[in-house]
Coordinates of C-alpha atoms and ligand atoms in Angstrom, one line a residue:
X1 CA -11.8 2.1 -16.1
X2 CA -13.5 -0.8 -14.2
X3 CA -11.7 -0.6 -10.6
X4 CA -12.1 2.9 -11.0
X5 CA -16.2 2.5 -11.8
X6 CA -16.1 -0.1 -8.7
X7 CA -14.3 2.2 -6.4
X8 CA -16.8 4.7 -7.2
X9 CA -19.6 2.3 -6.8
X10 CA -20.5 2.9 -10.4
X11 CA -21.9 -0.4 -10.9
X12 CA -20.9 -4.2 -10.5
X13 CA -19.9 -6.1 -12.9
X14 CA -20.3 -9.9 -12.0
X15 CA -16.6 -10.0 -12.4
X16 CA -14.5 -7.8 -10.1
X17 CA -11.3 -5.8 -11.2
X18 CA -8.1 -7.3 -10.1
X19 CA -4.9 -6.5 -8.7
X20 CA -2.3 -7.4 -6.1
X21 CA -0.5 -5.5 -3.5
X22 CA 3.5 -6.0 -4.1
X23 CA 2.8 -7.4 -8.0
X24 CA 5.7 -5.9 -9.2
X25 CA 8.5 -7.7 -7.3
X26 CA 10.8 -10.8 -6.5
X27 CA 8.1 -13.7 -8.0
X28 CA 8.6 -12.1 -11.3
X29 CA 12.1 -13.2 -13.7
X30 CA 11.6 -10.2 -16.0
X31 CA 11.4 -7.9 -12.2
X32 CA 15.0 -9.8 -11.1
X33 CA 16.5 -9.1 -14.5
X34 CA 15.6 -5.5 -14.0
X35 CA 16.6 -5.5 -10.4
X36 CA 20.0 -6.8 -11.3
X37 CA 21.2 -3.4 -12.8
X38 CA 20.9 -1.7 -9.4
X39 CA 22.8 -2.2 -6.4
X40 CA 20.8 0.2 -4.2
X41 CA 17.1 -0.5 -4.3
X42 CA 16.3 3.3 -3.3
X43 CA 18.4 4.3 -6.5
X44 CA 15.9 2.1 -8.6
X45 CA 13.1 3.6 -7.0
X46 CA 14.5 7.1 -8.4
X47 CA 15.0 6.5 -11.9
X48 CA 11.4 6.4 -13.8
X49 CA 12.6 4.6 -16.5
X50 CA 13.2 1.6 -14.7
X51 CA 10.0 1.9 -12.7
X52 CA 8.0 2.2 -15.2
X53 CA 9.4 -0.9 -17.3
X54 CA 8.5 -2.7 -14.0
X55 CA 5.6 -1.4 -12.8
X56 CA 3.7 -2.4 -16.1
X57 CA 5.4 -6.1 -16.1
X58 CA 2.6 -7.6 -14.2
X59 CA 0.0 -5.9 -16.3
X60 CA 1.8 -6.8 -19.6
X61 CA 2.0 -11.1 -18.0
X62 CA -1.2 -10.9 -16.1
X63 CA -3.7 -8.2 -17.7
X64 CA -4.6 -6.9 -14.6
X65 CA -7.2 -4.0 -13.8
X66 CA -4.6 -1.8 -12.4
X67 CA -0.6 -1.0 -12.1
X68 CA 0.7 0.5 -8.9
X69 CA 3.6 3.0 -9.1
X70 CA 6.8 1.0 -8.2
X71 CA 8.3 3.3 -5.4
X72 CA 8.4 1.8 -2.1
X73 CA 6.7 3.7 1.3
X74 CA 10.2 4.7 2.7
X75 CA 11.2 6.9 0.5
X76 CA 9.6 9.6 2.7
X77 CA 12.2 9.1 5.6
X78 CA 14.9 8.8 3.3
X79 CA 14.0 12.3 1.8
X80 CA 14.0 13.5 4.9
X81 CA 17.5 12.8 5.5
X82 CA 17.3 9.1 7.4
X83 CA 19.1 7.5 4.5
X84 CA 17.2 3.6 3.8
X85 CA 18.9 0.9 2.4
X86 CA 18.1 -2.6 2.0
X87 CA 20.4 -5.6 3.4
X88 CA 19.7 -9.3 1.0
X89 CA 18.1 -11.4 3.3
X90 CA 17.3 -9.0 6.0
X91 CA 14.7 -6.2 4.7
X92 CA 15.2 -2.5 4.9
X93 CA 17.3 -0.8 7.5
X94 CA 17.2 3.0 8.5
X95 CA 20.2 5.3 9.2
X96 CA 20.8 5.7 13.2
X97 CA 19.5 9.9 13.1
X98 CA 18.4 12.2 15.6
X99 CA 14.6 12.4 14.8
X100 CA 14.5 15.9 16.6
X101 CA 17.1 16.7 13.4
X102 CA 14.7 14.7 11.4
X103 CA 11.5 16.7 12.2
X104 CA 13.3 20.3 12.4
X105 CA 14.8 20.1 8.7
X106 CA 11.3 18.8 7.7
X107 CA 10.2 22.4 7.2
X108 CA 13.1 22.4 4.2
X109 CA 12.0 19.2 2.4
X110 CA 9.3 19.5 -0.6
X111 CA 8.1 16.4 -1.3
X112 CA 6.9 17.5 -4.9
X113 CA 10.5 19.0 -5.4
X114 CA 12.6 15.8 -3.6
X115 CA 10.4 12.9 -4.9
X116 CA 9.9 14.8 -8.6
X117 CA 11.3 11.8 -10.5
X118 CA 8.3 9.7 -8.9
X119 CA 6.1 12.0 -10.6
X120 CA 7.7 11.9 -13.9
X121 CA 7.6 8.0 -13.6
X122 CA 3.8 8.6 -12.4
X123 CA 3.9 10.7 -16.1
X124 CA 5.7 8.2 -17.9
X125 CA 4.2 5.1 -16.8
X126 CA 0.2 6.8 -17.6
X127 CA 1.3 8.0 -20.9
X128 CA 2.2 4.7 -21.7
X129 CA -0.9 2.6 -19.8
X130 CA -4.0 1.1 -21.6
X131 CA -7.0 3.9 -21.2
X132 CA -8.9 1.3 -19.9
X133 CA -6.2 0.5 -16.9
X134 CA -6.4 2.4 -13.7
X135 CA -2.8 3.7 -12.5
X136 CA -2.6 3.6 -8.6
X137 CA 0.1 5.9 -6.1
X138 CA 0.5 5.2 -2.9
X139 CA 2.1 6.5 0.5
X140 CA 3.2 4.2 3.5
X141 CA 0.7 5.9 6.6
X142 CA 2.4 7.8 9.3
X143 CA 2.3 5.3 12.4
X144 CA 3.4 2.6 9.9
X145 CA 6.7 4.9 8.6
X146 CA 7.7 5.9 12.3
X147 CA 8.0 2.2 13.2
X148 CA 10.4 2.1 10.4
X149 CA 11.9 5.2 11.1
X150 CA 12.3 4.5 15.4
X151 CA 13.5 0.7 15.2
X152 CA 15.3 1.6 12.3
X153 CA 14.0 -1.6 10.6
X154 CA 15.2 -3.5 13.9
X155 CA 12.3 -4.0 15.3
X156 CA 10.3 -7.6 15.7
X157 CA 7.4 -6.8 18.4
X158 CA 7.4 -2.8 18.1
X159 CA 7.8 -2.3 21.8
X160 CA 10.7 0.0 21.5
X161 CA 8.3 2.1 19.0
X162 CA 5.5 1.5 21.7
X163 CA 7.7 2.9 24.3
X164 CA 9.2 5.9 22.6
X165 CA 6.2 7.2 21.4
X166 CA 5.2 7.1 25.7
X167 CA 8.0 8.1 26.6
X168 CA 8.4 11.0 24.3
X169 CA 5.0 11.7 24.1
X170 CA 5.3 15.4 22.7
X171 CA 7.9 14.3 20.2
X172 CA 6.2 11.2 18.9
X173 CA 2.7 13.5 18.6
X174 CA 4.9 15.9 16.4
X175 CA 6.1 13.4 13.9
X176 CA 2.9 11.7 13.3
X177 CA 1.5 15.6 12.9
X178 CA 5.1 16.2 10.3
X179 CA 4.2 12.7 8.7
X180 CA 0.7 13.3 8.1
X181 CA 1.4 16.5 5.8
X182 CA 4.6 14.9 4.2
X183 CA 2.2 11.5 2.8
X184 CA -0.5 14.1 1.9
X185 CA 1.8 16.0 -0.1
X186 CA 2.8 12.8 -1.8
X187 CA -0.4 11.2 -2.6
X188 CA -1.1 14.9 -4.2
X189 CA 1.9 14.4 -6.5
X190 CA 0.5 11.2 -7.4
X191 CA -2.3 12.2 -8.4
X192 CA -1.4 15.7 -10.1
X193 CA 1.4 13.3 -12.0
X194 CA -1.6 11.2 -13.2
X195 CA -2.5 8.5 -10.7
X196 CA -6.3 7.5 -10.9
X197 CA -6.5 6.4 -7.2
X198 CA -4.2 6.1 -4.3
X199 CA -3.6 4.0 -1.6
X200 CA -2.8 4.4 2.1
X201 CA -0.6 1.4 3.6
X202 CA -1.1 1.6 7.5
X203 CA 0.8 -2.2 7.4
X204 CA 1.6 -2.3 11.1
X205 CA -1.8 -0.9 12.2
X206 CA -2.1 -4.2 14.5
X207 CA 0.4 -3.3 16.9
X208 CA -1.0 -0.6 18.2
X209 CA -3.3 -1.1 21.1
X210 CA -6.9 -0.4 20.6
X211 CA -7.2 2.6 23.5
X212 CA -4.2 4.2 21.4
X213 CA -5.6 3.6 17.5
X214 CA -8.0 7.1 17.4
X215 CA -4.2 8.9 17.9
X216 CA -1.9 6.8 16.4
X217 CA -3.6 6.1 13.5
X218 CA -7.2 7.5 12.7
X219 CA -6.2 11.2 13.5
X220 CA -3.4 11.1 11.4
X221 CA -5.4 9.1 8.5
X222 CA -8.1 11.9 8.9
X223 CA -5.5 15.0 8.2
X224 CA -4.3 12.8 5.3
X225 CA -7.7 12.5 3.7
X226 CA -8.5 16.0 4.8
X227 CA -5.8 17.7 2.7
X228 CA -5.8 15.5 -0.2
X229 CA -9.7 16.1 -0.3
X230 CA -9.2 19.4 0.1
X231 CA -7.1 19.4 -3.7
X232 CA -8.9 16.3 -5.2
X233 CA -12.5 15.9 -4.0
X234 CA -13.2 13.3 -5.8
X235 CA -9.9 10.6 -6.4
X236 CA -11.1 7.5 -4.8
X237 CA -9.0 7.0 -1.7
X238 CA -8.0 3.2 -0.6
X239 CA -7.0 2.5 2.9
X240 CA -5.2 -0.7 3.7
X241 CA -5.0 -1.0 8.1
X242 CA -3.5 -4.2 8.8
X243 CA -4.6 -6.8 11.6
X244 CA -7.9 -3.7 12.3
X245 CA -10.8 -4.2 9.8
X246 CA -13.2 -4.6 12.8
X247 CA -12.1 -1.0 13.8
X248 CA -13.2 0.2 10.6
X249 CA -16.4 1.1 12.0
X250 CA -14.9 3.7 13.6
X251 CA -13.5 6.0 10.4
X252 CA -17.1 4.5 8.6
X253 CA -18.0 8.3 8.2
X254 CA -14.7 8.6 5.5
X255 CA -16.0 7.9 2.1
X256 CA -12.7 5.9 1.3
X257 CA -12.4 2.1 0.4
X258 CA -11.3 -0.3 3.1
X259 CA -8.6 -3.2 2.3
X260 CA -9.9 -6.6 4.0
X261 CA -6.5 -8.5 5.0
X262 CA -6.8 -12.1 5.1
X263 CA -7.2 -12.8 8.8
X264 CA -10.6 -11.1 8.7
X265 CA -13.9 -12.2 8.1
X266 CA -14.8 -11.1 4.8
X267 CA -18.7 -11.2 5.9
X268 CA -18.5 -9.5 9.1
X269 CA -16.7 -6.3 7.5
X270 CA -19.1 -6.5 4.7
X271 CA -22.2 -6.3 7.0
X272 CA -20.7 -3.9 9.0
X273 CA -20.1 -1.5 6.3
X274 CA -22.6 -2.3 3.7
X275 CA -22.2 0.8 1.9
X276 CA -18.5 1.0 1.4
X277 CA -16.1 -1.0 -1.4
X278 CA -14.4 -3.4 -0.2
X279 CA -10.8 -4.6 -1.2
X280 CA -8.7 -7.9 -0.7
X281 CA -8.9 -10.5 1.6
X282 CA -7.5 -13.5 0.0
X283 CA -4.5 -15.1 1.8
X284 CA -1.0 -14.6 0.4
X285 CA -0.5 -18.2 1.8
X286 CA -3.0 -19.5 0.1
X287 CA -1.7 -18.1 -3.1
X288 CA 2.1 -19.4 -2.4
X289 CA 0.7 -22.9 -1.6
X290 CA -2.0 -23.4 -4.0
X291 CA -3.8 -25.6 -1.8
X292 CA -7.2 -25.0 -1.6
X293 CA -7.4 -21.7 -3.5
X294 CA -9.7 -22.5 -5.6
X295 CA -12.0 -22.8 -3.0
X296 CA -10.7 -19.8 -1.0
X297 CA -11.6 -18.0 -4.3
X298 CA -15.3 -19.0 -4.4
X299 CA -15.9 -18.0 -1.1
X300 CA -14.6 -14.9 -0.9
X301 CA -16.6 -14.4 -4.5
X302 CA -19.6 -15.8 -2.8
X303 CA -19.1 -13.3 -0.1
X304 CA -19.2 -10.4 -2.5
X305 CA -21.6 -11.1 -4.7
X306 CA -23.5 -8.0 -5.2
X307 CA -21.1 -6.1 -3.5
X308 CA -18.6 -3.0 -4.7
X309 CA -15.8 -5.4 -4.6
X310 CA -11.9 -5.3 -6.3
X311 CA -10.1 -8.7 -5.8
X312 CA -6.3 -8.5 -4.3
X313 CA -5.3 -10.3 -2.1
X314 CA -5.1 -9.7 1.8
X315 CA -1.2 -8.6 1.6
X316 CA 1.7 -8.5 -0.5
X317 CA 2.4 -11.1 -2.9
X318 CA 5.2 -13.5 -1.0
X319 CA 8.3 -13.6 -3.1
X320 CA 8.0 -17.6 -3.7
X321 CA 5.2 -17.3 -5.3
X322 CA 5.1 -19.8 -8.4
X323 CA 3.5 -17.6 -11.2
X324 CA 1.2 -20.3 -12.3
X325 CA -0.9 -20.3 -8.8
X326 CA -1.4 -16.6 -10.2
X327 CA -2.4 -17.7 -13.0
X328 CA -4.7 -20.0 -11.9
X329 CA -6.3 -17.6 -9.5
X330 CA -6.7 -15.2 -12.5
X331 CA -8.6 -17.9 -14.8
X332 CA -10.8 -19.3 -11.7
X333 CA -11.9 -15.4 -11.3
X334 CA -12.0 -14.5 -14.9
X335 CA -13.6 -17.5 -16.3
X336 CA -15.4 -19.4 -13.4
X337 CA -18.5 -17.6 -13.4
X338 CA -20.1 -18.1 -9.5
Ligands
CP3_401 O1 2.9 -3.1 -5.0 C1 3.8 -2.9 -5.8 O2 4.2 -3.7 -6.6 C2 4.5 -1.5 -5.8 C3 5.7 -1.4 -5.1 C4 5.8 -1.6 -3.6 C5 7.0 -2.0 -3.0 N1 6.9 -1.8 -1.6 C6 8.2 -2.5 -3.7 C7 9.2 -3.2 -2.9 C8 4.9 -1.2 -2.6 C9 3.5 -0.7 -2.7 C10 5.6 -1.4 -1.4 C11 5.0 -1.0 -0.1 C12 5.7 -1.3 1.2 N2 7.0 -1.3 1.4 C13 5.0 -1.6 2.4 C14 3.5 -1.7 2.6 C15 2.9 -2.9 2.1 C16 3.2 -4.2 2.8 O3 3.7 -5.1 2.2 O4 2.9 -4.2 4.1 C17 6.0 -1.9 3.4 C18 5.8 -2.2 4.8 C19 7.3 -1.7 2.7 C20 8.7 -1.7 3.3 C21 9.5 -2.7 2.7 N3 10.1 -2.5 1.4 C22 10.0 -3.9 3.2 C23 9.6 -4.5 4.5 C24 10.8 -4.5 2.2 C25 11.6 -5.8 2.3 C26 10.8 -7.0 2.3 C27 10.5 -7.4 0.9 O5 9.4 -7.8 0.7 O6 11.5 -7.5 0.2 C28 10.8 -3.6 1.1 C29 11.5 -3.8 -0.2 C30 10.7 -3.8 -1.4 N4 9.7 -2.9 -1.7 C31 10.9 -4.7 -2.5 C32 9.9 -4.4 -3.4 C33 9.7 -5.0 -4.8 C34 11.9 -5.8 -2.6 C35 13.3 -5.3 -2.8 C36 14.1 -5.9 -3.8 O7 13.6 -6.1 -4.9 O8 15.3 -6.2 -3.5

């Protein structure tokens, strides 16, 4: 598998493996036609047949180096009782619990027993993958979930997550702690079901302030790693923190790959980590617009040349993007030799 030679650092390939966070989804018809048989989005998420017809759509249109297992990363605080829905038009929304409730009942839920028909879609979906296609799991990271799962989906600026997790300091420390083991035991039934890599999506890492990142977000990331390690020393680990790649220098001792979003320079987190792959980077703007991307292409190909690189872009796909600007990124990479 060639993302999963890349991840390892195997060798480079002029050409680097491609996929795209969020590529199964709204820009897709044959996604919406799927979609359209579900009313809840959660319930879609729990029946593997349907995620796995979708989850190898963009691989089946676009050829791509890699499928990621369509689930979504609140599934955790919805099998822990905070019940997740999604309004049109709005995004998802989060029952109104006590998270005290939340985090004593914890102790009852087994993730490999509650989120099992993830891992038989995990099953389904490899059995029915290309050998030479990697199949990706993934887990939303702890500080990322509790925003969800404290402003319910409400929130615009996080402050009320800021200020509950001061406020309620021993609380707060005690879900992150609950979190971390819950998205470690996920990432393990990923990978036991058959995923070749996983992914950690710390999307809201930005929010935090920097004075606050080793608790909110490193500690927690190093448990993660520490106990899927600990089952699967070798399954590369990505880690996607949003709106912090110059931080990276502080988890540099992690041998995991770092995703680049697109509002950092691509050169200044390749020189300051010259020995680990790199992920991402192109702008999910660019890629709705069209305009220049071409050119945002070459760069970002320049950039890596020589490099342990996989192309995605620097966050999700947007949902209005026209399928031929895909397309056209795919043939500038595939067949524009820099
Ligand atoms: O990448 C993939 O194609 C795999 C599937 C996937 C989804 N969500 C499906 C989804 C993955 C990896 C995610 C991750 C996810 N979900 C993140 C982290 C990545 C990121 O984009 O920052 C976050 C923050 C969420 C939470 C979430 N789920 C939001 C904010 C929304 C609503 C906004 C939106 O884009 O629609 C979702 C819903 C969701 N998850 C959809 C899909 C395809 C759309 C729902 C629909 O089809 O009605």
């Amino acid at each position: 598998m060639h993302i999963i030679d890349v991840f390892n650092k195997k060798k480079v390939k002029q050409i680097p493996p491609v996929w795209m966070m969020r590529q199964a989804g709204r820009y897709l018809p044959e996604y919406k036609k799927v979609r359209s048989n579900f009313k809840d989005f959660i319930e879609f998420c729990f029946t593997p047949d349907a995620v796995t017809e979708v989850t190898l759509q963009p691989i089946d249109r676009f050829d791509l180096d890699a499928a990621i297992i369509f689930s979504d990363i609140l599934v955790i605080p919805h099998v822990l009782g905070q019940t997740v829905w999604f309004e049109e038009n709005y995004g998802p929304r989060l029952a109104d619990v006590s998270l005290e409730k939340i985090l004593e009942n914890s102790i009852d839920v087994v993730i490999e027993d509650s989120l099992s028909c993830v891992g038989l879609a995990i099953q389904n979906t490899r059995s029915i993958l290309s050998n030479d296609k990697a199949l990706l799991g993934f887990s939303g990271a702890p500080w990322t979930l509790l925003t969800y799962m404290i402003s319910q989906g409400k929130t615009s600026d996080f402050n009320d997550v800021l200020i509950f997790a001061h406020n309620d300091k021993v609380l707060f420390s005690k879900l992150l702690d609950m979190l971390s083991h819950k998205v470690a035991e996920l990432l393990i039934l990923h990978i036991k079901s058959g995923a070749n890599a996983v992914q950690i999506f710390e999307s809201w890492a930005g929010a935090v302030p920097e004075h606050l990142r080793n608790e909110y977000l490193f500690n927690p990331l190093r448990k993660i790693i520490d106990i899927v390690r600990k089952n699967y020393p070798d399954v590369p680990i990505v880690y996607y923190g949003r709106g912090i790649a110059t931080d990276y220098i502080n988890i540099a001792d992690l041998s995991i790959i770092f995703g680049v979003d697109e509002n950092a320079n691509l050169a200044d987190i390749k020189s300051m980590l010259p020995f680990h792959v790199l992920q991402g980077n192109l702008s999910p703007s660019v890629l709705l617009s069209g305009e220049n991307l071409d050119e945002n292409i070459s760069s970002i190909l320049n950039v890596m040349t020589n490099h342990p690189f996989v192309f995605n872009l620097g966050h999700g796909i947007n949902k209005d993007t026209p399928i031929s600007h895909v397309e056209r990124m795919l043939f500038i990479l595939r067949e524009n030799k820099i």
